[in-house]
PDB file of C-alpha atoms in Angstrom:
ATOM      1  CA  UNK A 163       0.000   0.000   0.000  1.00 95.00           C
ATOM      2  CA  UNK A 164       1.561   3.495  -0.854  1.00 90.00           C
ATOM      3  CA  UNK A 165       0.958   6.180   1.591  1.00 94.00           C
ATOM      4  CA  UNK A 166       1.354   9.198  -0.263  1.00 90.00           C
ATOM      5  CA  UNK A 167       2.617  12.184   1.223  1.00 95.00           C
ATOM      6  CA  UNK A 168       2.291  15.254  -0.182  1.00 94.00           C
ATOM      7  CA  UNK A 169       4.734  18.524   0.575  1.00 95.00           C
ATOM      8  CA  UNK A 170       6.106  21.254  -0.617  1.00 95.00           C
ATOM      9  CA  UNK A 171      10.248  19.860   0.209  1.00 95.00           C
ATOM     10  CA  UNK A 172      11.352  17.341   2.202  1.00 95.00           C
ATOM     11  CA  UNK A 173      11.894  18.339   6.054  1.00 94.00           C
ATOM     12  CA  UNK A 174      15.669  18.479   7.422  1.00 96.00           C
ATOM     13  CA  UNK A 175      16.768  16.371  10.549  1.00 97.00           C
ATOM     14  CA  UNK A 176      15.105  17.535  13.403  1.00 98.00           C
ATOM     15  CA  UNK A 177      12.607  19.647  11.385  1.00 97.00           C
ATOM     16  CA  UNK A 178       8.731  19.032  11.671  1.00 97.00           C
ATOM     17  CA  UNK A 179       6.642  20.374   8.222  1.00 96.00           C
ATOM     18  CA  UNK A 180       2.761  20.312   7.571  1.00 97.00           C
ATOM     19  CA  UNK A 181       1.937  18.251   5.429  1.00 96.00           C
ATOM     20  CA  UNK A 182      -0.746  19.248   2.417  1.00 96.00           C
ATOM     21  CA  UNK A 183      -2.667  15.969   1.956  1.00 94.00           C
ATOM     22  CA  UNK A 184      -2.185  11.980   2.682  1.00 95.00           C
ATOM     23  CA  UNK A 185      -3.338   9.604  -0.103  1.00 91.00           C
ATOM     24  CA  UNK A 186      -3.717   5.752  -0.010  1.00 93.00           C
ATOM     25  CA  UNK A 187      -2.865   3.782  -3.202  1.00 90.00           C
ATOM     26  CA  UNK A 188      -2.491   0.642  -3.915  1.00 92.00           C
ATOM     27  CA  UNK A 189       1.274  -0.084  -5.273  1.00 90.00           C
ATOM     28  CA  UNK A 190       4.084  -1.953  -4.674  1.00 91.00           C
ATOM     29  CA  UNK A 191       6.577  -2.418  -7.369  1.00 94.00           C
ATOM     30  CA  UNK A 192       5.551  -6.053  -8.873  1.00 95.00           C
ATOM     31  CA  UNK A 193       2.015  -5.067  -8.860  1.00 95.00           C
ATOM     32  CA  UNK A 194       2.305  -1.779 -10.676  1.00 95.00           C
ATOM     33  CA  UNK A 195       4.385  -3.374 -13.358  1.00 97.00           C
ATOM     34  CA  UNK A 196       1.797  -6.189 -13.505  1.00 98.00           C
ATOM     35  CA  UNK A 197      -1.336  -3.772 -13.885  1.00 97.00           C
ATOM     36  CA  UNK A 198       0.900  -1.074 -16.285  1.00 97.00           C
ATOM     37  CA  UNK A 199       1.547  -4.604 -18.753  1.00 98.00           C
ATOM     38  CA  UNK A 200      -2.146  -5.871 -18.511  1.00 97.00           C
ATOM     39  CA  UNK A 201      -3.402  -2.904 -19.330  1.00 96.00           C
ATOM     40  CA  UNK A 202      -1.918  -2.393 -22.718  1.00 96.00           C
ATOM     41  CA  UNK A 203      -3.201  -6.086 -23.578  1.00 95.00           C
ATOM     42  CA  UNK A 204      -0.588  -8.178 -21.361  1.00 94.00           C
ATOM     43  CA  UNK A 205      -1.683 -11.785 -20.450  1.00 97.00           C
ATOM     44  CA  UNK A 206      -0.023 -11.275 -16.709  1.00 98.00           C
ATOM     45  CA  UNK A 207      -0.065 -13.404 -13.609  1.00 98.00           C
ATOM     46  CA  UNK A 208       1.580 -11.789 -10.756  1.00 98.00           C
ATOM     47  CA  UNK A 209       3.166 -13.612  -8.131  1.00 97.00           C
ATOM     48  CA  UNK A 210       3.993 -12.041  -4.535  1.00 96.00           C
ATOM     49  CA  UNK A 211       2.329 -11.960  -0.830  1.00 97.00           C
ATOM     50  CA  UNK A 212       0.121  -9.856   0.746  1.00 97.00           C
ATOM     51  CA  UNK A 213      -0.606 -10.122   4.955  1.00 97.00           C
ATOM     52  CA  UNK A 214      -3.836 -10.410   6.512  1.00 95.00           C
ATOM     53  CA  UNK A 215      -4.787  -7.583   7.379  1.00 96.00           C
ATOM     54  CA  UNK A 216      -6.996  -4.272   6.094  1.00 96.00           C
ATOM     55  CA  UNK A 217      -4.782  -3.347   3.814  1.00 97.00           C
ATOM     56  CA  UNK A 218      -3.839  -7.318   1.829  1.00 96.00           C
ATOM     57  CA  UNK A 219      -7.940  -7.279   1.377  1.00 96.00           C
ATOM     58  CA  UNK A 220      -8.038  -3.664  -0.158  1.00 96.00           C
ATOM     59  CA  UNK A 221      -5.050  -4.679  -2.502  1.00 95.00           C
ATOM     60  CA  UNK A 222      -6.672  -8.151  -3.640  1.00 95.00           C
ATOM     61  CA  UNK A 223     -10.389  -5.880  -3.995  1.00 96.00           C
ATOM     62  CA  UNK A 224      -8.948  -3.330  -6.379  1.00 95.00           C
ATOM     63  CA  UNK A 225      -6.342  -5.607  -8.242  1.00 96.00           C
ATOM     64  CA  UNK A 226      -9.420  -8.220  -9.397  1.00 96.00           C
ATOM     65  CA  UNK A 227     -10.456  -4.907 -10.768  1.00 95.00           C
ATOM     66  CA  UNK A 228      -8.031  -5.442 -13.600  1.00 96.00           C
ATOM     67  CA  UNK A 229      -7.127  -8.676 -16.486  1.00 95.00           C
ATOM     68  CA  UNK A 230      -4.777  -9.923 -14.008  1.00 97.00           C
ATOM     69  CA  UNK A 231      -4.391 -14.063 -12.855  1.00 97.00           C
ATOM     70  CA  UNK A 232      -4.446 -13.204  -9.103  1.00 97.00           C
ATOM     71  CA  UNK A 233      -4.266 -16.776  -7.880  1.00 96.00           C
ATOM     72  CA  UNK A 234      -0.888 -17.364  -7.181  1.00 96.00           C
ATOM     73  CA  UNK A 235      -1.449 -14.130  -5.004  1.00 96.00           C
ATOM     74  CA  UNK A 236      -0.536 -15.745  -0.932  1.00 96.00           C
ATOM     75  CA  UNK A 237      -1.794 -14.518   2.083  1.00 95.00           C
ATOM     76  CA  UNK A 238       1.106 -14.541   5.028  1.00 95.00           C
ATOM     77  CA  UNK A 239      -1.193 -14.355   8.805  1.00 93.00           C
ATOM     78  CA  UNK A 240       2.515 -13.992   9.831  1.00 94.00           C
ATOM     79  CA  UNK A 241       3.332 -10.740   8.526  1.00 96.00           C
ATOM     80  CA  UNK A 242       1.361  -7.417   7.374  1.00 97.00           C
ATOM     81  CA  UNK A 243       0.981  -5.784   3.716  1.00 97.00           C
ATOM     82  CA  UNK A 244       3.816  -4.467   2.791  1.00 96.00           C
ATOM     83  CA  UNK A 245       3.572  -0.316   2.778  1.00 95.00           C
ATOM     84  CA  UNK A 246       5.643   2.192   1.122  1.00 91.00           C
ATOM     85  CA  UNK A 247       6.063   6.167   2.616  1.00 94.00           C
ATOM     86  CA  UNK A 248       5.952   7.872  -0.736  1.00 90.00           C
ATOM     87  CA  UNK A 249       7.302  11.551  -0.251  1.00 94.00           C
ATOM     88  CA  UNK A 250       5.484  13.762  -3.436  1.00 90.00           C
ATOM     89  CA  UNK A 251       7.154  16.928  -4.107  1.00 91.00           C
ATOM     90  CA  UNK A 252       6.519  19.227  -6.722  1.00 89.00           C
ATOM     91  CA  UNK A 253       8.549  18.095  -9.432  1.00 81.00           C
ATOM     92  CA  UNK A 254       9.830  14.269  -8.278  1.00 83.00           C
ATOM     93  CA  UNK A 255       9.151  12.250  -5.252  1.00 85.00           C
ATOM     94  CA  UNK A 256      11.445   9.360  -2.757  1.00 89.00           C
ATOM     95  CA  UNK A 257      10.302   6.230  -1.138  1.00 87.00           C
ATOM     96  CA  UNK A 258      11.155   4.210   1.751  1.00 91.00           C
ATOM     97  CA  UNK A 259       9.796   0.681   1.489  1.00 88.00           C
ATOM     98  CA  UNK A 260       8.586  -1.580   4.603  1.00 94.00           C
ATOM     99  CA  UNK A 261       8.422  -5.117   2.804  1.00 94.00           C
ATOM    100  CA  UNK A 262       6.172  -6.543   4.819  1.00 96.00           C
ATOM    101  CA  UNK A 263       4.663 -10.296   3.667  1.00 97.00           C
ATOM    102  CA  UNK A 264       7.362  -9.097   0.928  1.00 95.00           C
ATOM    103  CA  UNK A 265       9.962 -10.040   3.082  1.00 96.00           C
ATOM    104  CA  UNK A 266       8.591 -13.944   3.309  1.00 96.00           C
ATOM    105  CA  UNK A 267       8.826 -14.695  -0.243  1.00 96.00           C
ATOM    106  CA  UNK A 268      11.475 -17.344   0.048  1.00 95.00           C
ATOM    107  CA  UNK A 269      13.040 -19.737  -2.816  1.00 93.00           C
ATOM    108  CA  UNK A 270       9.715 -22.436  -1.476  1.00 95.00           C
ATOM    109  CA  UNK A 271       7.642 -20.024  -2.287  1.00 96.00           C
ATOM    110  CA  UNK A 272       9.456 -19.434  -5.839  1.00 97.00           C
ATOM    111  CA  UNK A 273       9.709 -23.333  -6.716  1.00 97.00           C
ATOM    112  CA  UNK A 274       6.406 -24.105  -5.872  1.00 97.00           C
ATOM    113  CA  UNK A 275       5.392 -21.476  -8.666  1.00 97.00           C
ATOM    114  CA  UNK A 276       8.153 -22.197 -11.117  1.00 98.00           C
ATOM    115  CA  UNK A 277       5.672 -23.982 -13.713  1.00 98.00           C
ATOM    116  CA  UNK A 278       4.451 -20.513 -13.951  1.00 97.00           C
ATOM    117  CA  UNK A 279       7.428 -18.715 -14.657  1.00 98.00           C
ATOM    118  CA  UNK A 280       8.619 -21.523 -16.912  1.00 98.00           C
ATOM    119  CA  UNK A 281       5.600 -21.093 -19.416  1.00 97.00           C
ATOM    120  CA  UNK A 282       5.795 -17.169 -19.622  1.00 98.00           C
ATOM    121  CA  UNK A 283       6.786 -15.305 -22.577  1.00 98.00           C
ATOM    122  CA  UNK A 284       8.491 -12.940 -20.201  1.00 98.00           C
ATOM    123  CA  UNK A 285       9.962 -12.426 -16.134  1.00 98.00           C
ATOM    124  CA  UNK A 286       9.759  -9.114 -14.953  1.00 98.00           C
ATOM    125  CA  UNK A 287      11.078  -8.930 -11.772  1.00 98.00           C
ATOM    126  CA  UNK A 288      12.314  -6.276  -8.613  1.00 97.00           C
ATOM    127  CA  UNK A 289      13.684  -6.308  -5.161  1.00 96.00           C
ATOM    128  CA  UNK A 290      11.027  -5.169  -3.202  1.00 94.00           C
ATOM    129  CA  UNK A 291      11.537  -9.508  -2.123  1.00 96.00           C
ATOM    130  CA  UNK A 292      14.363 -11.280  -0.881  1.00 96.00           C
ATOM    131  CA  UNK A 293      17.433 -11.522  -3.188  1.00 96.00           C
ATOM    132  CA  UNK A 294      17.619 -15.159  -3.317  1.00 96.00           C
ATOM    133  CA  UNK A 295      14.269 -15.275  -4.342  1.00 97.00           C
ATOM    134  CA  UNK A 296      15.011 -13.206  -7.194  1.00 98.00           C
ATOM    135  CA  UNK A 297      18.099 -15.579  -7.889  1.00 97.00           C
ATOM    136  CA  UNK A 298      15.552 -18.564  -7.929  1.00 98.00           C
ATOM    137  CA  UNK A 299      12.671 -16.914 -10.491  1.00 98.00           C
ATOM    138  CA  UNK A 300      15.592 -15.689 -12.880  1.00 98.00           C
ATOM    139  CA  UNK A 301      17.235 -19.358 -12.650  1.00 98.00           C
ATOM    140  CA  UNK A 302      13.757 -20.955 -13.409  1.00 98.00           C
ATOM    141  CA  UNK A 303      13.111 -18.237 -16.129  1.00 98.00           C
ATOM    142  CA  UNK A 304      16.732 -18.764 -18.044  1.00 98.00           C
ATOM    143  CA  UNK A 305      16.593 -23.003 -17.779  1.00 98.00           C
ATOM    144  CA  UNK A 306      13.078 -22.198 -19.589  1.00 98.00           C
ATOM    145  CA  UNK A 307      14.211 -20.090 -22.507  1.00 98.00           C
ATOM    146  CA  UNK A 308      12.482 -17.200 -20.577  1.00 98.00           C
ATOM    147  CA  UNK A 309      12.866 -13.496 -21.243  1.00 98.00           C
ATOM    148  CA  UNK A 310      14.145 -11.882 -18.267  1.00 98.00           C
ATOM    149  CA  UNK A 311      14.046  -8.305 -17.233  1.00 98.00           C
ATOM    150  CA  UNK A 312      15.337  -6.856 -13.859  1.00 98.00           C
ATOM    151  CA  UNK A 313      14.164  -3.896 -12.499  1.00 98.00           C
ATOM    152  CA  UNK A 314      17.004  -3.015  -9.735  1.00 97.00           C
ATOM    153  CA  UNK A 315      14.828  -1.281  -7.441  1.00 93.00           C
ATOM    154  CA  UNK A 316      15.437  -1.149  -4.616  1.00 91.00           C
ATOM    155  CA  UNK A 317      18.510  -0.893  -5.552  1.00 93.00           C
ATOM    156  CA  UNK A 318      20.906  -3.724  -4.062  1.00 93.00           C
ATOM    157  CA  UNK A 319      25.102  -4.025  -4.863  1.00 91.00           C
ATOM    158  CA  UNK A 320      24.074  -7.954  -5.439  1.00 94.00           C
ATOM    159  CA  UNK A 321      22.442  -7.149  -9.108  1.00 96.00           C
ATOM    160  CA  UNK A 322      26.078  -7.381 -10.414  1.00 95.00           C
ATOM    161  CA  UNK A 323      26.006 -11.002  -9.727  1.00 95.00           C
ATOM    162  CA  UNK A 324      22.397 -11.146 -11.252  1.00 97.00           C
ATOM    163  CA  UNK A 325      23.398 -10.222 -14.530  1.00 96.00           C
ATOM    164  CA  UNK A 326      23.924 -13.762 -16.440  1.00 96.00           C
ATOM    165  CA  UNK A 327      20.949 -14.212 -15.494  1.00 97.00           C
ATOM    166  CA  UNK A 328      19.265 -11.281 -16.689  1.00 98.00           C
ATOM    167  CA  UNK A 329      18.951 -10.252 -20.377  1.00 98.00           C
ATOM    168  CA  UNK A 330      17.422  -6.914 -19.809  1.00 98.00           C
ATOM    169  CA  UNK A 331      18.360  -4.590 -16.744  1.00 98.00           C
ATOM    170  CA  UNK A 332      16.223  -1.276 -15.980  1.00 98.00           C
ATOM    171  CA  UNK A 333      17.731   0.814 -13.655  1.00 97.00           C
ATOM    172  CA  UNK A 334      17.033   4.415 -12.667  1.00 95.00           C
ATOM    173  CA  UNK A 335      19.756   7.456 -13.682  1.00 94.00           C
ATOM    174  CA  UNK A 336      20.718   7.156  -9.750  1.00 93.00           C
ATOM    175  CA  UNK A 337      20.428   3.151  -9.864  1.00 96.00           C
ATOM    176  CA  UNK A 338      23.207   2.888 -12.949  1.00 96.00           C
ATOM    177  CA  UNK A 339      25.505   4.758 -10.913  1.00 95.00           C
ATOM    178  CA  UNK A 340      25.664   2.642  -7.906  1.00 95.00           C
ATOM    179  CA  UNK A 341      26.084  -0.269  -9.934  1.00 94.00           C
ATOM    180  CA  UNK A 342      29.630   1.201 -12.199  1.00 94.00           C
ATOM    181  CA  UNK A 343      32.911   0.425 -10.251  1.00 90.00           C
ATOM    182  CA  UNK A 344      34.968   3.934  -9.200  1.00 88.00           C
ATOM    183  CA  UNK A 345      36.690   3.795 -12.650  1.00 87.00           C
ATOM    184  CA  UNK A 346      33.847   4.734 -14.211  1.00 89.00           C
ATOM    185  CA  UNK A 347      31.965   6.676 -12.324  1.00 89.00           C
ATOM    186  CA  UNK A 348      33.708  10.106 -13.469  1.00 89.00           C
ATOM    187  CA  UNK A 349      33.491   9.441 -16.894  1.00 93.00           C
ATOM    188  CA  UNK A 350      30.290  10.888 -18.908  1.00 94.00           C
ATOM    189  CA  UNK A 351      27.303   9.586 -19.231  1.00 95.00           C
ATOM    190  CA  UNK A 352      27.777   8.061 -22.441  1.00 94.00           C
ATOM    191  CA  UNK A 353      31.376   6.604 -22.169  1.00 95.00           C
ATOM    192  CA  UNK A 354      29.797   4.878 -18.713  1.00 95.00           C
ATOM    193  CA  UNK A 355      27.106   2.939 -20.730  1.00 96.00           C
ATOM    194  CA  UNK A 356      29.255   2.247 -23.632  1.00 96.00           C
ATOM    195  CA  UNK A 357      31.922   0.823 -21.416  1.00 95.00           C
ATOM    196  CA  UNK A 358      29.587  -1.145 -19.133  1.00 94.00           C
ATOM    197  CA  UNK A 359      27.557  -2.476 -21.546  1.00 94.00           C
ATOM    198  CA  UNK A 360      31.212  -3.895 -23.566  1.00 93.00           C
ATOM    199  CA  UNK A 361      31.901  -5.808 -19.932  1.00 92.00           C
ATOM    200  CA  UNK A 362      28.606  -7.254 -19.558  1.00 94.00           C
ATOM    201  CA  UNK A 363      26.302  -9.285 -22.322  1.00 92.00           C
ATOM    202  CA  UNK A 364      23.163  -7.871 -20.299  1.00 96.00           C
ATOM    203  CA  UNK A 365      21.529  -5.155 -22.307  1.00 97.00           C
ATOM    204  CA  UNK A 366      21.167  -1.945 -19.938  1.00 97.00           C
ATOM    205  CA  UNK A 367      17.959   0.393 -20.359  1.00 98.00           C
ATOM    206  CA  UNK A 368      18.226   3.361 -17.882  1.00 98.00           C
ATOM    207  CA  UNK A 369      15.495   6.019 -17.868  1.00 96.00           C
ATOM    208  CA  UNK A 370      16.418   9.207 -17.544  1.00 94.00           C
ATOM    209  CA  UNK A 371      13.421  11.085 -16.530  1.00 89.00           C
ATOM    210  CA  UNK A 372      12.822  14.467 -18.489  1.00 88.00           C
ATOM    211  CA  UNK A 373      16.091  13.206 -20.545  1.00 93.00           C
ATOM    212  CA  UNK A 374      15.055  10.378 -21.590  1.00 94.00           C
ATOM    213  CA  UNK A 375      15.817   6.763 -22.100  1.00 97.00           C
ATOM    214  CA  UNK A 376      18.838   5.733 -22.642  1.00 97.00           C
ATOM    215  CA  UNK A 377      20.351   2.156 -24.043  1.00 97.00           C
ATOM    216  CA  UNK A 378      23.263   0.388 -26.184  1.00 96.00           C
ATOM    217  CA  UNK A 379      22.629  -1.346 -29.213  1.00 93.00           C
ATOM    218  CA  UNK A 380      25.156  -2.413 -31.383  1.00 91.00           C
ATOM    219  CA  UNK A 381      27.993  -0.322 -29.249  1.00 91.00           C
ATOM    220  CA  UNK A 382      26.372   2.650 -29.743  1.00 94.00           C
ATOM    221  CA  UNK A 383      24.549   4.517 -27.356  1.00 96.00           C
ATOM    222  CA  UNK A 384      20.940   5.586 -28.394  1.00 97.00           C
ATOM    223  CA  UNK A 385      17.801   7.898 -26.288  1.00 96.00           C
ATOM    224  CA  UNK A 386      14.359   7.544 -26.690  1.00 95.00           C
ATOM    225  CA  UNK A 387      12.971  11.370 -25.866  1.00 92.00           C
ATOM    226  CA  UNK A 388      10.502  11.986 -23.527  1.00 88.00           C
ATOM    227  CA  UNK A 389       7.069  14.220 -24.686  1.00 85.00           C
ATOM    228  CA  UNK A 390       7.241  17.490 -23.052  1.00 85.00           C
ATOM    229  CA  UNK A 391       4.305  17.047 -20.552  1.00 86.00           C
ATOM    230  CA  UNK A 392       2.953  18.995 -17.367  1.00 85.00           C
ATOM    231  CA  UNK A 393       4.334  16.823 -14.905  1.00 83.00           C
ATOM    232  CA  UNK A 394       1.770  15.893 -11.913  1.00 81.00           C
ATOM    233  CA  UNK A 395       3.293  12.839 -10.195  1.00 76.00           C
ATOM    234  CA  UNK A 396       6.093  10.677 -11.200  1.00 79.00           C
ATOM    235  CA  UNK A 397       5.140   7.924  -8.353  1.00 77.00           C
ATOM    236  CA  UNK A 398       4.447   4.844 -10.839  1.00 85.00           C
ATOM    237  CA  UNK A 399       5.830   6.356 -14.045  1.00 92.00           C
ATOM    238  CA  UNK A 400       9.145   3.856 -13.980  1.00 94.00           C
ATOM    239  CA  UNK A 401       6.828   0.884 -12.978  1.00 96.00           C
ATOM    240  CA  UNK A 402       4.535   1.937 -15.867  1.00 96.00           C
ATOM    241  CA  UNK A 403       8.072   1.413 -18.310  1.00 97.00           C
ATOM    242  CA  UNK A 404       8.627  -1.484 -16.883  1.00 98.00           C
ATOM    243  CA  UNK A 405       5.305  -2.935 -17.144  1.00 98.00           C
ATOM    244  CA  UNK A 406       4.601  -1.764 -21.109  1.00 98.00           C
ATOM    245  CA  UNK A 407       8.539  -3.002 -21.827  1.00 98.00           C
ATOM    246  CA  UNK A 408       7.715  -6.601 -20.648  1.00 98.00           C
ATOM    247  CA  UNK A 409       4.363  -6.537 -22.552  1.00 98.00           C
ATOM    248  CA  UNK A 410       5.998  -5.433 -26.147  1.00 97.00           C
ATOM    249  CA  UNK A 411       8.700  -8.117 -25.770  1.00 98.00           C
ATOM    250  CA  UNK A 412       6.771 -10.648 -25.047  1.00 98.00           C
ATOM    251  CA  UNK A 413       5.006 -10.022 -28.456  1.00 96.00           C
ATOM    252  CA  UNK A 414       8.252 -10.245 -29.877  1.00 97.00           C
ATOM    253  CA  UNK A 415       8.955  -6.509 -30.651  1.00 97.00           C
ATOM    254  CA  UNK A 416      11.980  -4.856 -31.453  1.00 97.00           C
ATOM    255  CA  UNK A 417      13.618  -3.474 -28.770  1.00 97.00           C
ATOM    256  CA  UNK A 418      13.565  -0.271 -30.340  1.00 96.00           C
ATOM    257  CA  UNK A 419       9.670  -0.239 -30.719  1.00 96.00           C
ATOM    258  CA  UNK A 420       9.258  -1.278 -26.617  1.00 97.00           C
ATOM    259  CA  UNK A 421      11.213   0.977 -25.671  1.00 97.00           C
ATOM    260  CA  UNK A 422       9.350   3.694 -27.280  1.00 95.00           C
ATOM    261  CA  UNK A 423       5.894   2.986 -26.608  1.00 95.00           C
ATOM    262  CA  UNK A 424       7.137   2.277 -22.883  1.00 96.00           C
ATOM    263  CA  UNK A 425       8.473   5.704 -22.706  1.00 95.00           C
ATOM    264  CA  UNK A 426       5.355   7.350 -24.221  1.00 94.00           C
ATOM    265  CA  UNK A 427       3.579   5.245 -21.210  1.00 95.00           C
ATOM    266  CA  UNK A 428       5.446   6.230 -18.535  1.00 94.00           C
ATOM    267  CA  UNK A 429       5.485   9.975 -19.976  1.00 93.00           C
ATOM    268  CA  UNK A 430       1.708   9.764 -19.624  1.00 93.00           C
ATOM    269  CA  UNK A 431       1.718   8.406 -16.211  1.00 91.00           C
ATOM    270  CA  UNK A 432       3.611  11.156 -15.186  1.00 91.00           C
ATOM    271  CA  UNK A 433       0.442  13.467 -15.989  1.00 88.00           C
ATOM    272  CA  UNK A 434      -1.551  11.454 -13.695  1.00 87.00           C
ATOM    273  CA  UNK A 435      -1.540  11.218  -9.693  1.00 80.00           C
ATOM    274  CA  UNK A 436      -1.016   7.651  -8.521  1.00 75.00           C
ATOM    275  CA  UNK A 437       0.627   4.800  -9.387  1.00 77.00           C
ATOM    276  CA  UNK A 438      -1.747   2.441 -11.300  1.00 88.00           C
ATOM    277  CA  UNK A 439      -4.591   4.814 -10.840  1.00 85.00           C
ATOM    278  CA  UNK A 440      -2.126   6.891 -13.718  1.00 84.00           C
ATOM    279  CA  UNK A 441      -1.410   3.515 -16.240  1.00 93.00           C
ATOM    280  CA  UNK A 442      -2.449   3.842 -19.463  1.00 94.00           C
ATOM    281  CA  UNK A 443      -4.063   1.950 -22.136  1.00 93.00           C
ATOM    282  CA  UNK A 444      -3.488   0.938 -25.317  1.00 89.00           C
ATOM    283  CA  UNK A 445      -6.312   3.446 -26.695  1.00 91.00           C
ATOM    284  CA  UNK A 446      -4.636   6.113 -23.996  1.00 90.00           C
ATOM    285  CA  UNK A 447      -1.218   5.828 -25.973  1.00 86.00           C
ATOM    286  CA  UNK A 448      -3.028   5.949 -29.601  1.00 82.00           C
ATOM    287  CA  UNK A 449      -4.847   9.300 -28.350  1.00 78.00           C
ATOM    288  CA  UNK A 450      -0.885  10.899 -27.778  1.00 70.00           C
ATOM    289  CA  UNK A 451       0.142   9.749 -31.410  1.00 63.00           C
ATOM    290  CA  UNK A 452       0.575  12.639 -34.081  1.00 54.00           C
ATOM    291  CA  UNK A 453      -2.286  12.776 -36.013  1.00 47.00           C
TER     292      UNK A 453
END
């Protein structure tokens, strides 16, 4: 559950600020991407835990709302929902994440399901659950000529050891940073990509907010633009990539075309406020196409 906060800035330590409003909407990383990829015409099943509590039933309520295969959804009476304090400020927001039932998702719980995983098109996966867990899905998914995509959010050092795992990483501007080694970190933008993608066969998408998306192909280093948009909150927006990227792929687009259309998504997500309650559609994305 995301407990949005929003303010005009962030307080300092030891500084107390009013608040303008509190929200309640239903997130969570997996479950964004999963609504964002049904509803430009994904076939999705989302895997995860919820507790048992207010919270787990208002998730399950509002998710059967949308073409999603809920079933392999758990309920933990040992844990609660997970929650995440979602800061909005004017132009950007940060998150701190309590995992929660998230926390229980154990390599069990990731066997038990790996039929699942094995028939999909596509794995889209984050680390709002336990690294090993992660390690599991992605082992499952790769055995099974799977598609894999990482989102590495949270971000965690461990996604380095991820990556032969992983064909297509997604990391924030901030999140590609903490994964280069000192050597790289002064160099510029480009050079960074160009030399991490020559070290590693995982291709590297990182979104770039207002600048863009950026990615290697071929050793050269190429941006999908971003529409120029009145921004009202960016909460969702790289969940909404995410989700739209996995969907395109697993109808065997170019990379190229998913990464556009994922970028026009999360562009319009940005105009909305909410998470999911922001996610386009299909007929949403054809309405922002020159005419």
């Amino acid at each position: 559950m995301d407990l949005v906060t929003t303010l005009a800035r962030l307080p300092e330590i030891g500084e107390t600020l009013i608040a303008e409003k509190l929200d309640y909407f239903v997130g969570g990383k997996g479950a964004n991407q999963a609504v964002a990829a049904s509803r430009v015409g994904g076939d999705v099943a989302l895997l995860g835990k919820i507790g048992c509590d207010t919270f787990g039933e208002k998730i399950l309520n509002q998710l059967k709302q949308e073409c999603l295969n809920l079933v392999n959804i758990e309920e933990d009476d040992q844990s609660f929902t997970g929650i995440a304090n979602v800061f909005k400020l004017p132009t950007d927001n940060c998150i701190t994440v309590v995992p929660g039932a998230n926390g229980r998702i154990d390599d069990t719980y990731v066997v038990e399901h790996a039929d699942i995983i094995a028939e999909a098109d596509v794995l889209l996966m984050q680390l709002e659950i336990p690294i090993e867990a992660v390690k599991q899905g992605l082992r499952i998914a790769k055995a099974a000529g799977v598609i894999t995509i990482l989102n590495p959010a949270p971000f965690s050092a461990a996604v380095l050891n991820l990556l032969p795992q992983v064909d297509y990483l997604t990391p924030n501007e901030l999140e590609f940073a903490s994964l280069l080694p000192d050597r790289l970190k002064a160099l510029p933008f480009e050079e960074a990509m160009l030399s991490f993608s020559e070290k590693y066969d995982t291709t590297v998408i990182v979104t770039r907010g207002a600048k863009g998306v950026a990615y290697v192909q071929d050793s050269q280093l190429l941006t999908v633009p971003t529409r120029e948009v009145t921004v009202s909150d960016t909460t969702g927006a790289g969940d909404t990539f995410n989700g739209i990227l996995a969907q395109q792929l697993s109808r065997g687009e170019s990379l190229a075309n998913a990464i556009s259309l994922a970028t026009a998504g999360a562009t319009y997500a940005t105009t909305k406020f909410g998470a999911q309650t922001g996610m386009p559609t299909l007929l949403d994305l054809q309405a922002l196409a020159p005419k």
